[in-house]
Short mmCIF file of C-alpha atoms and ligand atoms in Angstrom, two decimals:
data_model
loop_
_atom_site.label_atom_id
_atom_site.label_comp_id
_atom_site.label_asym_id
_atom_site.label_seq_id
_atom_site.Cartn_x
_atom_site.Cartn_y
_atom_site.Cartn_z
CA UNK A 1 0.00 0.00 0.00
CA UNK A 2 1.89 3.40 -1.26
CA UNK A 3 1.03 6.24 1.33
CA UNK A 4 2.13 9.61 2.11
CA UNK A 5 3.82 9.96 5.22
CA UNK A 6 3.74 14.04 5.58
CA UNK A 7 2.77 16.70 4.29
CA UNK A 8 5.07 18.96 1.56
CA UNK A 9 6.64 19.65 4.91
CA UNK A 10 6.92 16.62 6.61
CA UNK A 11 4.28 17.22 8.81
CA UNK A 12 2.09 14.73 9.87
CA UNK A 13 -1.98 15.87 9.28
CA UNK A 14 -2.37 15.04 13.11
CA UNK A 15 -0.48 15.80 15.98
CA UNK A 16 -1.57 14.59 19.60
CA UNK A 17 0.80 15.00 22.73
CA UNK A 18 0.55 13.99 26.26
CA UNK A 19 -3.19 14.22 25.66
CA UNK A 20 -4.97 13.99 29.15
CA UNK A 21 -8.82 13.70 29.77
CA UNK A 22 -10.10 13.19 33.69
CA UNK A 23 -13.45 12.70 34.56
CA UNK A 24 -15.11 13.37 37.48
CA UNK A 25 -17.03 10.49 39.03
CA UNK A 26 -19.06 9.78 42.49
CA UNK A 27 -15.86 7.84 43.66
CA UNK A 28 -13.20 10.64 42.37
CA UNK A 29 -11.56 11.39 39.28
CA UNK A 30 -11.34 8.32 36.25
CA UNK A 31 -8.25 9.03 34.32
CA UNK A 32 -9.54 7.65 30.86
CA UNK A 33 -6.84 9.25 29.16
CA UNK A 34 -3.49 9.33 30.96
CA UNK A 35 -0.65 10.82 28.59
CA UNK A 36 -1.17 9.82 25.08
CA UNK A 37 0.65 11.10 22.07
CA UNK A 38 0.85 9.65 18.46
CA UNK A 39 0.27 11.30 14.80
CA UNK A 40 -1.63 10.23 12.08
CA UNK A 41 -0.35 11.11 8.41
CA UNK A 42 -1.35 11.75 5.56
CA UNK A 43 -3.51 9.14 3.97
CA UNK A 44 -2.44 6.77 6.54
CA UNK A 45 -4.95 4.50 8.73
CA UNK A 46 -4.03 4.52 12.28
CA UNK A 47 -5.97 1.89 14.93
CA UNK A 48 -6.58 2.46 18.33
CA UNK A 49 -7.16 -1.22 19.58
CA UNK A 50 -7.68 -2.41 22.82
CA UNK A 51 -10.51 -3.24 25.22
CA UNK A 52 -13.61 -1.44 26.05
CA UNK A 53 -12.62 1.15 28.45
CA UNK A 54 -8.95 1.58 27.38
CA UNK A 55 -9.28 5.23 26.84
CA UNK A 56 -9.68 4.80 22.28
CA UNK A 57 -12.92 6.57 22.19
CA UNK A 58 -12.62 8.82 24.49
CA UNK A 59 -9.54 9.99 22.76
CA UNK A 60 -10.96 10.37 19.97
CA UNK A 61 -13.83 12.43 21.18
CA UNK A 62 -11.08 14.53 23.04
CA UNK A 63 -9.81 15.98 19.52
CA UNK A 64 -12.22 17.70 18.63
CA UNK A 65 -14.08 18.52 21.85
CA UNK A 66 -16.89 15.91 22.22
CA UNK A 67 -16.33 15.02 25.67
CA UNK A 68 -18.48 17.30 27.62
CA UNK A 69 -16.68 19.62 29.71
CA UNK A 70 -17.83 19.42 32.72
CA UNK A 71 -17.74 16.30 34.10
CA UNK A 72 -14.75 16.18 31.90
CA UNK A 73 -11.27 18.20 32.32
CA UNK A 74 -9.13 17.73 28.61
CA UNK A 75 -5.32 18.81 28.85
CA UNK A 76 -2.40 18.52 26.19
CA UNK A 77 1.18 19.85 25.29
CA UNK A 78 -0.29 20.18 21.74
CA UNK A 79 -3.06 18.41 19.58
CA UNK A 80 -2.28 20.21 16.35
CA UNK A 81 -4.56 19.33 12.87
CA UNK A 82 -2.82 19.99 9.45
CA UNK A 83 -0.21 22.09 11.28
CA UNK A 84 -2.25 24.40 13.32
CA UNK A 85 -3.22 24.40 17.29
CA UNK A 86 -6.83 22.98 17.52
CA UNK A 87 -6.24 22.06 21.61
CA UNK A 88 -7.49 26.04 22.67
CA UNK A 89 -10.64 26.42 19.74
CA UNK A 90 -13.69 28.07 20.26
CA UNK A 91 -16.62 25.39 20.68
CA UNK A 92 -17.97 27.22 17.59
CA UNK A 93 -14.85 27.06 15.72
CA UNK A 94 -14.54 23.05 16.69
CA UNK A 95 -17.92 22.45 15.31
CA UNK A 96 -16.82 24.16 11.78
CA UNK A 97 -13.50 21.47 11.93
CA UNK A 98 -16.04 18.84 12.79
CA UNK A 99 -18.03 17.30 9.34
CA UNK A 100 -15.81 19.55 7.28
CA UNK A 101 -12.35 18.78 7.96
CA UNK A 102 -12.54 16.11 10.60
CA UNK A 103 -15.97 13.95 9.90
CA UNK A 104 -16.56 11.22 12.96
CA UNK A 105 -18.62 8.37 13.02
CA UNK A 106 -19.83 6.28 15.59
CA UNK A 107 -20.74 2.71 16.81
CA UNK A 108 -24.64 3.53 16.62
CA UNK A 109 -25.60 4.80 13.62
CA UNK A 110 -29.10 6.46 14.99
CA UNK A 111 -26.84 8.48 17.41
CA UNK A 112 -25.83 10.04 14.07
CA UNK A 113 -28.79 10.15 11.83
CA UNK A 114 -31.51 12.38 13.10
CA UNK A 115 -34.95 10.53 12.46
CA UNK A 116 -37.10 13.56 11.55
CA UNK A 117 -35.31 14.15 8.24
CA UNK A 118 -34.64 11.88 5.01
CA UNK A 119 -31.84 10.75 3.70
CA UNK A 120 -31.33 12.84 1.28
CA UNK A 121 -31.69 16.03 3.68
CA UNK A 122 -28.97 14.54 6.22
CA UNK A 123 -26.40 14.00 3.25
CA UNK A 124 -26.74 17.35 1.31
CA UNK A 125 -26.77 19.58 4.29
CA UNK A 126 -22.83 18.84 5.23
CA UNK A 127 -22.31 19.66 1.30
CA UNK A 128 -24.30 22.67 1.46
CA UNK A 129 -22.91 24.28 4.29
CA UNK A 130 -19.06 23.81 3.44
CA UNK A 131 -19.64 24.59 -0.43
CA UNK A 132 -21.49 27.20 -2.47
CA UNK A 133 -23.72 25.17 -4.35
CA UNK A 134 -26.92 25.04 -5.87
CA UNK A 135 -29.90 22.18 -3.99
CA UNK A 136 -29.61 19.88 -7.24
CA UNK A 137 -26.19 20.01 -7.31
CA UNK A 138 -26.00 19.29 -3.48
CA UNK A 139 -28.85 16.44 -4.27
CA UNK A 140 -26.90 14.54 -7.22
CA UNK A 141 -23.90 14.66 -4.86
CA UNK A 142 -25.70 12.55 -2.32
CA UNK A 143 -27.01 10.72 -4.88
CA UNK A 144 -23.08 9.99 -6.12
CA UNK A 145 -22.34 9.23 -2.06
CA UNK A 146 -24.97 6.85 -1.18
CA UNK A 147 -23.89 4.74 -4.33
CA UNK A 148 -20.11 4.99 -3.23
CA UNK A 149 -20.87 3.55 0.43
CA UNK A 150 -23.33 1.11 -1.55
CA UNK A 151 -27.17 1.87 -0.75
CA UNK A 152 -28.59 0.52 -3.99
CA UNK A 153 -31.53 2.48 -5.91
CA UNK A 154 -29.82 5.54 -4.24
CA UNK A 155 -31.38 8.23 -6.08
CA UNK A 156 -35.27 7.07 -5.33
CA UNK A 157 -33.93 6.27 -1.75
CA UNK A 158 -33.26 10.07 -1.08
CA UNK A 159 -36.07 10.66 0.32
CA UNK A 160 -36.41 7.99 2.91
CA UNK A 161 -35.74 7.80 6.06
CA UNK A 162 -33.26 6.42 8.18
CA UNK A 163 -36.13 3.91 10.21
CA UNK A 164 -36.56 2.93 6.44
CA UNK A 165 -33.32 1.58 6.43
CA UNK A 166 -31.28 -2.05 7.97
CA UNK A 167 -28.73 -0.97 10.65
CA UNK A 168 -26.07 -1.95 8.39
CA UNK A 169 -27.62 0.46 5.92
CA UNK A 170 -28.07 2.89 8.30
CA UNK A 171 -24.29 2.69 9.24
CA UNK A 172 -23.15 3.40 5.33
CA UNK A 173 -25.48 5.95 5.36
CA UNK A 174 -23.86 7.60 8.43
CA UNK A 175 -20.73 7.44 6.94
CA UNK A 176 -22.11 9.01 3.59
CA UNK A 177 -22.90 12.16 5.95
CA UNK A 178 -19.25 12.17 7.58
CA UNK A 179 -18.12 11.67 4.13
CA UNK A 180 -20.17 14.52 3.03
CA UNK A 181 -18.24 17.18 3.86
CA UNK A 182 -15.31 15.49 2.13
CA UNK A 183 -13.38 15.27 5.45
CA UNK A 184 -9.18 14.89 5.55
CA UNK A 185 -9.87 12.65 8.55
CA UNK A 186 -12.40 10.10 9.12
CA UNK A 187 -12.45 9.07 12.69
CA UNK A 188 -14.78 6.18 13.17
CA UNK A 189 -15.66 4.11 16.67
CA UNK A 190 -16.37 1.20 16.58
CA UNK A 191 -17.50 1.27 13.28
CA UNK A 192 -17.84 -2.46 12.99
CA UNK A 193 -19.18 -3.80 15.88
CA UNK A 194 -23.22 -3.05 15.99
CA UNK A 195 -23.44 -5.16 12.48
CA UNK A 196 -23.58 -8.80 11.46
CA UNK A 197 -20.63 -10.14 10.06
CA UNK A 198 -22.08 -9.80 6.03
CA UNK A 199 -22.42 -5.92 6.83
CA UNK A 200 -18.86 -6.38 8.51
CA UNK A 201 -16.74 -7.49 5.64
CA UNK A 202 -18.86 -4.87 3.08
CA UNK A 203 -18.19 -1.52 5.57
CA UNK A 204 -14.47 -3.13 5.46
CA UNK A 205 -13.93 -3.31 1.89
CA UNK A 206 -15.52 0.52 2.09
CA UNK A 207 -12.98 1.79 4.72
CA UNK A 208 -10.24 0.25 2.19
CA UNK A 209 -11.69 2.46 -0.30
CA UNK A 210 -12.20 5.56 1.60
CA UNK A 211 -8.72 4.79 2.41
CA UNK A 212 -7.69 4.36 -1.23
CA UNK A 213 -9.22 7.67 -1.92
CA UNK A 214 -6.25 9.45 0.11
CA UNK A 215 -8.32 10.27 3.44
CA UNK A 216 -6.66 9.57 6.57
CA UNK A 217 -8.46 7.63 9.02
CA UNK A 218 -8.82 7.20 12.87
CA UNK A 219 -9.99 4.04 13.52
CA UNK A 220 -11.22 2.58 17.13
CA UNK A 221 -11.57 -0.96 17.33
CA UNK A 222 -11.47 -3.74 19.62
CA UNK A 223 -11.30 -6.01 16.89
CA UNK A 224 -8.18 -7.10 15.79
CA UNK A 225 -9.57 -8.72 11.71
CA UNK A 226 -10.76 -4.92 11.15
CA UNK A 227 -7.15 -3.92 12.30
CA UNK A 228 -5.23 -6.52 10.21
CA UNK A 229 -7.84 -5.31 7.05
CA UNK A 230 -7.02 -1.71 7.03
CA UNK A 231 -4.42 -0.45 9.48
CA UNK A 232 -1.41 1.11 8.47
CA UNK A 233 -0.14 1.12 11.93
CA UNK A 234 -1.62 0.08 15.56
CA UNK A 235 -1.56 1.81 18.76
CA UNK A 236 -2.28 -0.67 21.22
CA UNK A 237 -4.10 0.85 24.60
CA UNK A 238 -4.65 0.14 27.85
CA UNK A 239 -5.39 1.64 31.08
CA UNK A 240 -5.77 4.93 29.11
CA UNK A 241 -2.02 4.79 27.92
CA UNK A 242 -0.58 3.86 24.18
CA UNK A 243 1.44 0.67 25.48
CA UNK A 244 2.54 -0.43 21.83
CA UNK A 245 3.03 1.47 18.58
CA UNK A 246 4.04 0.33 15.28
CA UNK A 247 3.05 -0.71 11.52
CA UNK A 248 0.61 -3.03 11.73
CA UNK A 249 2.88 -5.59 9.87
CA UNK A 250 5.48 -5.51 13.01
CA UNK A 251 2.99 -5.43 15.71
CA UNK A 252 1.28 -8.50 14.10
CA UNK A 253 4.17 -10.74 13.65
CA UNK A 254 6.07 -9.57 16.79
CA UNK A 255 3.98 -8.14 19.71
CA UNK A 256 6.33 -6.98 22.04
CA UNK A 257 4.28 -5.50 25.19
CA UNK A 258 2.97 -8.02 27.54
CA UNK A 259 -0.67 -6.75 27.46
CA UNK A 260 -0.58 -6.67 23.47
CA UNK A 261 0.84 -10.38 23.47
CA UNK A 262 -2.35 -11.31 26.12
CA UNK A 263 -4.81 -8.97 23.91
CA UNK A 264 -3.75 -11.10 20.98
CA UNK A 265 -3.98 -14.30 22.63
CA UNK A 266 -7.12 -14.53 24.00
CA UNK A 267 -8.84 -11.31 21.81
CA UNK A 268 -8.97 -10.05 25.77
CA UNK A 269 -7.48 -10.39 29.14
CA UNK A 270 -10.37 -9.13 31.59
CA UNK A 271 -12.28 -11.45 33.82
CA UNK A 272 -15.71 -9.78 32.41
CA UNK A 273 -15.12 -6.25 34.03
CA UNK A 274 -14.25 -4.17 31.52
CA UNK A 275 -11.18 -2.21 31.88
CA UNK A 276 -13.31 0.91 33.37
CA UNK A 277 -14.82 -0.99 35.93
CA UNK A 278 -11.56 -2.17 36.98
CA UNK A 279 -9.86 1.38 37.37
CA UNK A 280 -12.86 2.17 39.29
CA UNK A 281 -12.84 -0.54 41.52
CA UNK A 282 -8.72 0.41 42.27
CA UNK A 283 -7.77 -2.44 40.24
CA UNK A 284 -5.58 -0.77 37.22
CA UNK A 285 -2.60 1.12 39.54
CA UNK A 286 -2.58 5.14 38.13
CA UNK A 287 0.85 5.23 38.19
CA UNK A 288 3.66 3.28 36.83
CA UNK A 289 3.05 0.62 33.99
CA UNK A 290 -0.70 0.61 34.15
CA UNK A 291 -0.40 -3.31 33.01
CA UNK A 292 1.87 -4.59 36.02
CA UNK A 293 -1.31 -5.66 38.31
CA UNK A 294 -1.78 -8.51 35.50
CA UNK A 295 1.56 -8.55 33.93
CA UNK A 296 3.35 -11.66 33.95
CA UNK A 297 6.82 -10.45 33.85
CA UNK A 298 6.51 -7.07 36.51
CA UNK A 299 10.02 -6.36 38.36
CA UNK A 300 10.39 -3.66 40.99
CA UNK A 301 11.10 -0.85 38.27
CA UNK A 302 7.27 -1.17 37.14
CA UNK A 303 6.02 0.76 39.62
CA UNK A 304 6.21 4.33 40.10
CA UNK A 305 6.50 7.21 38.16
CA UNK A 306 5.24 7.39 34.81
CA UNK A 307 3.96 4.79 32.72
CA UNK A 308 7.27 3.35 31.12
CA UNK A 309 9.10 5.20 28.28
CA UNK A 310 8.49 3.45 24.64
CA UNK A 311 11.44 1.71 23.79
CA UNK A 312 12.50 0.54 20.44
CA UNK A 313 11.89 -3.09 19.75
CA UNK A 314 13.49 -5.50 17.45
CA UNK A 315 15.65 -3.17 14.20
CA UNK A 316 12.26 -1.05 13.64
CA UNK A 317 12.61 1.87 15.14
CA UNK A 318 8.73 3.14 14.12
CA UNK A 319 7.98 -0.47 16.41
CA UNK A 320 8.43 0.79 20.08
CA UNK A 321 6.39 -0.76 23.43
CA UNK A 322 6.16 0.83 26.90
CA UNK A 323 7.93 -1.60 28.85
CA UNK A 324 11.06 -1.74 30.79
CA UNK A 325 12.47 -4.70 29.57
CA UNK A 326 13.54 -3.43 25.90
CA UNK A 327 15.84 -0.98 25.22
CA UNK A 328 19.53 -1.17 25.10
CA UNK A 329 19.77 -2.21 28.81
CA UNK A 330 16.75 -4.79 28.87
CA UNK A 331 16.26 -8.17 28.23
CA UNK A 332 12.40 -9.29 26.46
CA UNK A 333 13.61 -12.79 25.74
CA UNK A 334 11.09 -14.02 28.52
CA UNK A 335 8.46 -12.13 27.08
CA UNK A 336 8.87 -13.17 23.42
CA UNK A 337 9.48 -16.56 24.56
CA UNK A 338 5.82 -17.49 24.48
CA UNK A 339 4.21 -14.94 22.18
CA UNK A 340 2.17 -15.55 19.28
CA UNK A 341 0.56 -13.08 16.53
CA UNK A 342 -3.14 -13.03 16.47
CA UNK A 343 -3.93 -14.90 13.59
CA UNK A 344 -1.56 -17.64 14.89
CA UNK A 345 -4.04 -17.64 18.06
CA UNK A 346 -7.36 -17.39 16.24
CA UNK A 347 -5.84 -20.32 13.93
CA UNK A 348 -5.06 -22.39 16.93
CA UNK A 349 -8.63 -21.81 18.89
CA UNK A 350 -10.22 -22.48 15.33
CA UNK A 351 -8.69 -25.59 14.96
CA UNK A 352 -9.11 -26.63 18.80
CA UNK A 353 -12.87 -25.91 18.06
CA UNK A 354 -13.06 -27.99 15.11
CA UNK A 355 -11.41 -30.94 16.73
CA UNK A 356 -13.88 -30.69 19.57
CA UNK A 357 -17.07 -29.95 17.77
CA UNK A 358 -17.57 -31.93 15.17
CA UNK A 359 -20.70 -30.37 13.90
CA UNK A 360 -18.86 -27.28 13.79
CA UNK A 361 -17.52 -27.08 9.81
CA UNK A 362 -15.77 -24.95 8.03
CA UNK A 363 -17.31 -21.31 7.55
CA UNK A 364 -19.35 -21.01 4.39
CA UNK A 365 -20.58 -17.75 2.89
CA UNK A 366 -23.45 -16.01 4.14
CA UNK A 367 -26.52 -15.29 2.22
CA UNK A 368 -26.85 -11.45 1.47
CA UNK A 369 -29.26 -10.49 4.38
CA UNK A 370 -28.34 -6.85 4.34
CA UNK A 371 -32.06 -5.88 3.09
CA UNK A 372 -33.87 -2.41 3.51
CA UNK A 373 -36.31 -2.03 6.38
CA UNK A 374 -40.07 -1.99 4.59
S1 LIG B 1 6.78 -2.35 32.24
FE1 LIG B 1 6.75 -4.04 33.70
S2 LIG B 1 4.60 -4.36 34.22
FE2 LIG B 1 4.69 -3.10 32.35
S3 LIG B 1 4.52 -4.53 30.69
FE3 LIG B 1 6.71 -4.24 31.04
S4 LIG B 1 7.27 -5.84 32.51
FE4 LIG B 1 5.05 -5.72 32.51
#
């Protein structure tokens, strides 16, 4: 895949550092995002994985002021978009980024599409507020968008609405509004996970082509196929700190950090509370490596402090975990002893599931059962 890395100038179209968002709960402040800094480029895909309550979304949602302030108290050194400050805007000024240069979408589509108005309304009003053109124009634009994310008969569709619609359809549509205001980033939640898996492997192939098209994209996940489909490069979370960074290739075949070796070996390492319950109950320390309460191979230097520096790993130096035991003066042997890329673990649990179920065969494709709602 051939992306640009920069802009004319090198610099990156997104630039987050030591990003902090607290929130204020009955039982004292939740850290959800605890010093996190990382840059998307241009035309890159960048995925935020890790488990509910990590910190992704609301990191996202800290860019470009969606978390409501109060309960909420956001903080940075600098969260700069194509090269200027966006960290001290207006609330007025962040909704004009918002749809037109930085278009979100999220896990529930009907949080995004407004149920009063059709279709056709909710696509052409991003176009005609960020351009100066005529209602037709704006119309046969929609028309042109609701074909690209693939809602077929789009043009007598138009004037629907949204109820009309599958929630798969619904989803495509909500990214035909984000994509309406032909966005540089796309910054989607979860994008995924509210559909079957038909509607998964279709919004997929459609985030490959948005992708194709040049626009960079945020993209929050817990699921690590969507990752391997369309990332460029991973940020692994946890505790509301980036614990591992690197192209997706490296991170796959070689993760380094002991929670992204347990994330990929069991798709999850909690005992059912997710990993917001657990900081609330105490459970995830708020200082030092966030992981050590779980962590197989802790030592003394864990604790305290900060959360770890990233250290290089392996010859990549783009490939860099949180963890004390790499750099020059470490020693990861015991942690890459037994580690194992995802698909190596979803391979193995397939094929322990087929030799235990034998009525369980090989997947075979699924029927097209994304209809329209009548
Ligand atoms: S810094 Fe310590 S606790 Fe954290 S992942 Fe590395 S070994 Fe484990």
């Amino acid at each position: 895949m051939t992306r640009s890395r920069g802009g004319t100038d090198g610099t990156p179209l997104l630039s987050v550092r030591d990003l902090r968002t607290r929130i204020r709960t009955d039982d004292g402040w939740l850290h959800a995002v605890d010093g996190v800094s990382f840059d998307v480029d241009r035309g890159e895909t960048v995925c935020l994985v890790g488990e509910s309550g990590s910190g992704k979304s609301v990191t996202c949602e800290s860019l470009t002021g969606l978390v409501p302030q109060p309960p909420a108290e956001v903080s940075s050194d600098a969260v700069e978009f194509d090269g200027e400050s966006v960290a001290d805007r207006s609330e007025a000024e962040l909704r004009s980024i918002r749809g037109r240069r930085i278009a979100h979408v999220f896990q529930n589509p009907q949080s995004a599409l407004d149920p009063v108005y059709t279709v056709g309304e909710q696509v052409t009003e991003p176009i005609r507020i960020h351009e100066d053109v005529s209602r037709s124009t704006a119309r046969d634009r929609a028309v042109d968008l609701l074909r690209r994310v693939g809602i077929p008969r789009a043009g007598e569709r138009l004037d629907s609405h949204p109820h009309e619609f599958s929630g798969g359809m619904q989803q495509r549509i909500a990214i035909a509004v984000a994509l309406a205001g032909d966005p540089d980033l796309l910054i989607a939640d979860e994008p995924t996970t509210a559909v079957d898996v038909t509607v998964q492997a279709r919004l997929l192939d459609l985030f490959r082509s948005i992708a194709g098209d040049g626009t960079s994209m945020l993209l929050v996940t817990h699921d690590l196929r969507v990752v391997a489909a369309v990332a460029d490069r991973v940020l692994v979370m946890y505790g509301g700190t980036i614990v591992e960074r690197g192209p997706v290739e490296a991170v796959f075949s070689d993760p380094s950090h002991p929670y992204t070796q347990a994330l990929f070996d069991s798709y999850g390492v909690s005992d059912g509370a997710s990993i917001a319950e657990r900081t609330a109950r105490g459970e995830i320390p708020t200082d030092g490596c966030r992981f050590r309460a779980e962590c197989p191979h802790a030592v003394d230097e864990c604790a305290g402090g900060a959360q770890p520096a990233f250290r290089s790993v392996a010859d990549s130096s783009d490939h860099a975990a949180s963890c004390v035991h790499y750099g020059p003066d470490g020693d990861p042997s015991a942690i890459r002893e037994n580690a194992t890329s995802p698909m190596d673990s979803r391979a193995e649990r397939g094929a322990e599931r087929r030799s235990t179920d034998p009525a369980e065969s090989p997947a075979t494709p699924t029927p097209d059962t994304e209809g329209e709602r009548r």
